[in-house]
Amino acid sequence: MESVTSKELTQSPNDEKSFWLSGLVLCYFSCSEGNCFTLQQCWLIPLIEKSESREKLKTGENFMSQITEALLKERDKQAKWNGIPLLLQKLYEHSHPNSDFSQCQSILKEISPLLSMEAMVYVTEDRKAAQESSFPNTYTFDLFGGVDLLVEILMRPTLITQKKKQKISDDLIKDCLSILYNTCICTEGVTRRLAERNDFVLFLFTLMTNKKTFLQTATLIEDILGVKKEMIQLDDIPNLASLVSSFDQQQLANFCRILAVTISELDTGSDDKHTLLAKNAQQKKNLGPSRAEINQATLLNIPGFIERLCKLATRKVSETTGTSSFLQELEEWYTWLDNALVLDALMRVANEEAEQSSTESSDESGLANTSTRTQLPQSMKIMHEIMYKLEVLYVLCVLLMGRQRNQVHKMIAEFRLIPGLNNLFDKLIWRKHSASALVLHGHNQNCDCSPDITLKIQFLRLLQSFSDHHENKYLLLNSQELNELSAISHKANIPEVDAVVNTDRSLVCDGKRGLLTRLLQVMKKEPAESSFRFWQARAVESFLRGTTSYADQMFLLKRGLLEHILYCIVDSECKSRDVLQSYFDLLGELMKFNIDAFKRFNKYINTDEKFQIFLNQINSSLVDSNMLVRCITLSLDRFENQSDAKVAEVLSECRLLSYMSQMSMRMSFLFRLINIIHVQTLTQENVSCLNTSLVILMLARRKEKLPFYLRTLQQMEYTEKYPGFILNNFHSLLRFWQQHYLNKDKDSTCLENSSCISFTYWKETVSILLSPDRTSPCAIVSYIDEAYMDIDRDFSEE
């Protein structure tokens, strides 16, 4: 009979019987080798290894005290635990409530390299590959209660009621935090377990008052909050205002990484949850403000918070703090750069510099005195500042879109955020890449994940939020450009826009060009495949949104924007759906009611071939192009009611206006717009199709042609051999429209401003169309045969 080893018999028990048998076998073989253990001790090892029993052990008395050193050594040889359980047992013995923790740090110094080695593999290798590989050291550390023991050590001083509190050294705290973070990123489930402990999460914030432990604490908090099911409430953080005021500018920028998680609405991760039906249902359930909105208000109540963010966002690279502090940050928070090679090279320099520097400057605008030997490369300084500004701009952007938008607008205008960003535009925000520019590990300079790219996108998102339907948008110009707007209005013999007249000239951009003009310049130079095209178009479009301004349009037309857009749509035959949608939306705002814009359009689209390409792009996706269709329809209606000779000339010559003036074309657009949307699939992106179809019918109602349009839709249904389908769907869509818009002041204002049709007329038209009177020539039900009637379906989402 072949001999059987204890390792073979105790390996991977498959059922409960073999599980307990493994403990007996381990006991037998251990005793036969001269090591006598109790049966309870022998059962503990397979019990620990059995994953479903692990949590039960952790909830009771610490099991490390029940296992002898000899048993751990015996099993350690077979399981290749690298001595981690033995080290944890020592750590447990030296961390009792009455201990002084003097031996704990030396033990952690032995554990730390075993775990940091695996963490470095995770952050430097391909993430997918890293997640699929195993990390035995961090797993073993957690398996034997290491995570819970470190949490207990960290929180021990807060739990003891003695007058003389235990003192934990900064170095011990740093080691505990670093090990916890490494375990979190390598072992599944650890971060979620920590996130469930609200007491521990709030305790971590108290550690941020210590500059020496700040970075490790911030890194761990960010990781934990990223998986926490329920958003924390900033008001629960002890002494939040004084905590934030104690931060220097670097710490505040890092803290913004954490704030980003607490002020952004949680993403459900499911597309169907983003439907307007689901959002409306959720709003009915949540009558009060959300956690994110409460947290936003909390931040705005912190004295000087927005002012400091504006200073951070607009400071120049030369105003950053000294080399020494930055090198230490890179050493301690390697996950920021994800580049181990950079950190390995800097680590020795940082330590040497730290020993020689007795003091560090925390002045926000001054430079620390550093030796020339360790002067940081300019590219590294720039990358440092970019990563800070990313977080700050994100927080400002979220606050600009929140409930306190007007308050935020007033403050960031007062603190000259826009002029400051304008001064940074060429040298930092839209700087030219150098061959030595730093990038994230595993990426290149053109990757959407690189800091340079992300900063540009975040900057454009901020401009979009800042300009959208707000009179402060004129701060994007300089004084000369504001004068140009006034001159355009005077030449056209139209009143100046009040917001232009009332703009505080001391708060506008400096220099030869304002921020909007600078954006237009880089926009026209952007390569066809650039990922920035979408965001650039969105930012410029937001400047034009709201009540149509002829002066604003002409300001942009004079700078060749229309020709650039048409070149991208027609000549480069753009294929990206997102970019096309942003171009169509921008073109719609640029041309709406502007006869000069249509004249310029016809001059550029001067052949039938070009015009057909343009139409093909429009018809390829009406969801993307419907805002332009709405603009053309509204403009045509206005031009037809004017007696101006110039307007009449353009009407007769412009291919686009002639095309839309055909009834068959308008009916084709109307039919398709209604057909591509349904109540259950309506989102913020495609609900515009419903409003565009309504615009077409409202203009028909003005001309008393509404019955003709409805009858034509009925005939088109029969032609498609699907009677009732379009009109039943449209009836349901309009019922939803009433529910969605009648209680939303902002949405109704946007509809009114963008169409120049009073919201009262919108409501009246919808009510007429939804009339139950089958004798009414303007009621949808009058055009649906009884056999195909399906208008009472309940579409509400529970």
CSV table of C-alpha atoms in Angstrom, one decimal, residues 54 70 143 321 403 476 488 502 664 725 778:
chain,number,residue,atom,x,y,z
A,54,ARG,CA,-14.2,32.3,7.6
A,70,ALA,CA,4.1,24.7,16.1
A,143,LEU,CA,-7.7,34.8,5.7
A,321,THR,CA,5.1,74.0,-3.7
A,403,ARG,CA,-29.2,72.8,-7.0
A,476,LEU,CA,-15.7,83.7,-21.7
A,488,ILE,CA,-23.0,93.6,-34.2
A,502,ASN,CA,-24.6,94.0,-17.5
A,664,SER,CA,-43.7,65.4,-48.2
A,725,PHE,CA,-49.4,51.9,-34.8
A,778,CYS,CA,-57.5,67.9,-34.2
